[in-house]
PDB file of C-alpha atoms in Angstrom:
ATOM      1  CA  UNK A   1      74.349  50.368 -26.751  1.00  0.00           C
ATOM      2  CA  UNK A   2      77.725  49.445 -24.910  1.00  0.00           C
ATOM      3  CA  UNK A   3      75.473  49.277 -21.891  1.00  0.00           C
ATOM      4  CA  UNK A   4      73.320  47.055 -22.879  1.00  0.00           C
ATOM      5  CA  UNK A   5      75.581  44.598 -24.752  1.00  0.00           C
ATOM      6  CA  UNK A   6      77.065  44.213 -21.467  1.00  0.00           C
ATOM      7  CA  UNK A   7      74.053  43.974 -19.670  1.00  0.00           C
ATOM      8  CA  UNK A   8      72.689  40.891 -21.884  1.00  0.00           C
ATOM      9  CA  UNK A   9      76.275  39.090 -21.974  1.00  0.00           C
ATOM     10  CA  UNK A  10      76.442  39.489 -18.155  1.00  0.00           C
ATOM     11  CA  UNK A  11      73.632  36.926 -18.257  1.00  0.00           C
ATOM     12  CA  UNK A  12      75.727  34.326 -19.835  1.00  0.00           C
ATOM     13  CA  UNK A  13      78.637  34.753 -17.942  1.00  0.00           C
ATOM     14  CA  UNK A  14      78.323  31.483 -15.708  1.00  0.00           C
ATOM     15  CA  UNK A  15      77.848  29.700 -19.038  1.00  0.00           C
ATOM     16  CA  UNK A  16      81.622  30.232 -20.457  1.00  0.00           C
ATOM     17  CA  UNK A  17      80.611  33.681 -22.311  1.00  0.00           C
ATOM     18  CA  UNK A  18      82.958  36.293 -22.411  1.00  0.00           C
ATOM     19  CA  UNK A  19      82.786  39.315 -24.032  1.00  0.00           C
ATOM     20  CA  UNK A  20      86.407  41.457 -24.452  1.00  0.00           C
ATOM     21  CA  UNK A  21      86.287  45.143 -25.103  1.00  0.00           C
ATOM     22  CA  UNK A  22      89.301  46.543 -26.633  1.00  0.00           C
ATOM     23  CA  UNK A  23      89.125  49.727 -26.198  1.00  0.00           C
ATOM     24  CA  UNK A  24      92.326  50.533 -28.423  1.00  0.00           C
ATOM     25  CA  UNK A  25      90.708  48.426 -31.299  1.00  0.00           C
ATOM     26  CA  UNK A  26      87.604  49.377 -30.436  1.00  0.00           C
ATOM     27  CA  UNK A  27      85.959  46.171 -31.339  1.00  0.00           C
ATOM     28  CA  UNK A  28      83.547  43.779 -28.890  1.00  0.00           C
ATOM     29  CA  UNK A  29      85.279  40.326 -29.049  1.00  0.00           C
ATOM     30  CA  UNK A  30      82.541  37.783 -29.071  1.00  0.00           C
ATOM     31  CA  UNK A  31      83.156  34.601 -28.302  1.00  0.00           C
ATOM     32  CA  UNK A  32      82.705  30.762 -26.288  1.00  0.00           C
ATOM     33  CA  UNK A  33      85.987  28.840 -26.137  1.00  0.00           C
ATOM     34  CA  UNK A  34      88.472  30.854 -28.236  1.00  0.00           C
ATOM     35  CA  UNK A  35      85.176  30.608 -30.925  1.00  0.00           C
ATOM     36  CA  UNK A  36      85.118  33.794 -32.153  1.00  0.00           C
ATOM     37  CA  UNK A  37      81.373  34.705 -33.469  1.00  0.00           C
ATOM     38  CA  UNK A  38      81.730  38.292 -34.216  1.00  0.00           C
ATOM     39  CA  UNK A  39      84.221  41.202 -33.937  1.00  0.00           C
ATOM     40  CA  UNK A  40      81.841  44.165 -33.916  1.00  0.00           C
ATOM     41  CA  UNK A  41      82.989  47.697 -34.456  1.00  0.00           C
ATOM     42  CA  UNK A  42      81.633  50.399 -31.694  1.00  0.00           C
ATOM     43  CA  UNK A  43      79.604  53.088 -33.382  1.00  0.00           C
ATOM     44  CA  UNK A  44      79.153  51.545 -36.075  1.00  0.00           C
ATOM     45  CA  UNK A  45      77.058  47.976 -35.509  1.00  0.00           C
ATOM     46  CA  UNK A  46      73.441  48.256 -35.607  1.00  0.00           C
ATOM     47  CA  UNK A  47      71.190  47.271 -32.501  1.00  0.00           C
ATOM     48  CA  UNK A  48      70.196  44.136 -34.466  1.00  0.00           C
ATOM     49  CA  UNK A  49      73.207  43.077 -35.338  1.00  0.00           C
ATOM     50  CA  UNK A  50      74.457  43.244 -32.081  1.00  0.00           C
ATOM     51  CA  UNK A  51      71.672  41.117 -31.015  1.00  0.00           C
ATOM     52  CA  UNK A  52      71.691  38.912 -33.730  1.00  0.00           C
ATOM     53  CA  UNK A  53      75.462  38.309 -32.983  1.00  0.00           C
ATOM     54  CA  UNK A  54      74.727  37.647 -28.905  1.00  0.00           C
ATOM     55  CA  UNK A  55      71.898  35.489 -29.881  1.00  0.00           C
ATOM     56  CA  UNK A  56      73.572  32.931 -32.019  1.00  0.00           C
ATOM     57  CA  UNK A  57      76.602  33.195 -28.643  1.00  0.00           C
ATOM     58  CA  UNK A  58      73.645  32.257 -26.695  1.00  0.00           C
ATOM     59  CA  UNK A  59      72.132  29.435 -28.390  1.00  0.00           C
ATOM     60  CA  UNK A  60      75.318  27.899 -28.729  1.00  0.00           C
ATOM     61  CA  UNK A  61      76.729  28.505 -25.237  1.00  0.00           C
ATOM     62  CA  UNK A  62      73.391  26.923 -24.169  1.00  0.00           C
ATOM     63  CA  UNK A  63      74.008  23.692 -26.301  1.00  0.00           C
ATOM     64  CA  UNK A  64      77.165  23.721 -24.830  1.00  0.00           C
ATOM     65  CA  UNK A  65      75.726  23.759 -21.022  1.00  0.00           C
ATOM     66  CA  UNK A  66      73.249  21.564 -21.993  1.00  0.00           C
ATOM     67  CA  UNK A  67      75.291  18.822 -23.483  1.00  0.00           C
ATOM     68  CA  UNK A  68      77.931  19.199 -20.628  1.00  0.00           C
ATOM     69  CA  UNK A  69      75.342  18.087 -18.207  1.00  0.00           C
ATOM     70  CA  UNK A  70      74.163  15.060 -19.828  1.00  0.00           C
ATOM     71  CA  UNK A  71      77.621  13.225 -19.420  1.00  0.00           C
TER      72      UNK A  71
END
């Protein structure tokens, strides 16, 4: 799963995405400009969830883009 969380996020990265592993914590930070949208624990998040969480990243990191090239 790590993988491919980082695989998807990679995507996004020239869109202001970032995606923090602390591997102490072991949590995924999730988040767009210090907007945190999930703190998901390794091991224990589902697939969907996961996806669910990167979705809603990517729909709003894509408003973001979108709106920052209309000025």
């Amino acid at each position: 799963m790590e993988q491919e969380v980082l695989d998807r996020v990679g995507t996004l990265k020239g869109k202001m995405f970032s995606v923090q592993l602390h591997q102490d914590e072991l949590l995924y930070h999730i988040g767009v400009n210090n907007t945190t949208f999930a703190r998901v624990q390794k091991g224990i998040a589902s697939k969907e969830k996961t996806n669910e969480v990167l979705s809603k990243a990517e729909s709003y990191v894509n408003e973001l883009w979108e709106a920052r090239h209309e000025q």
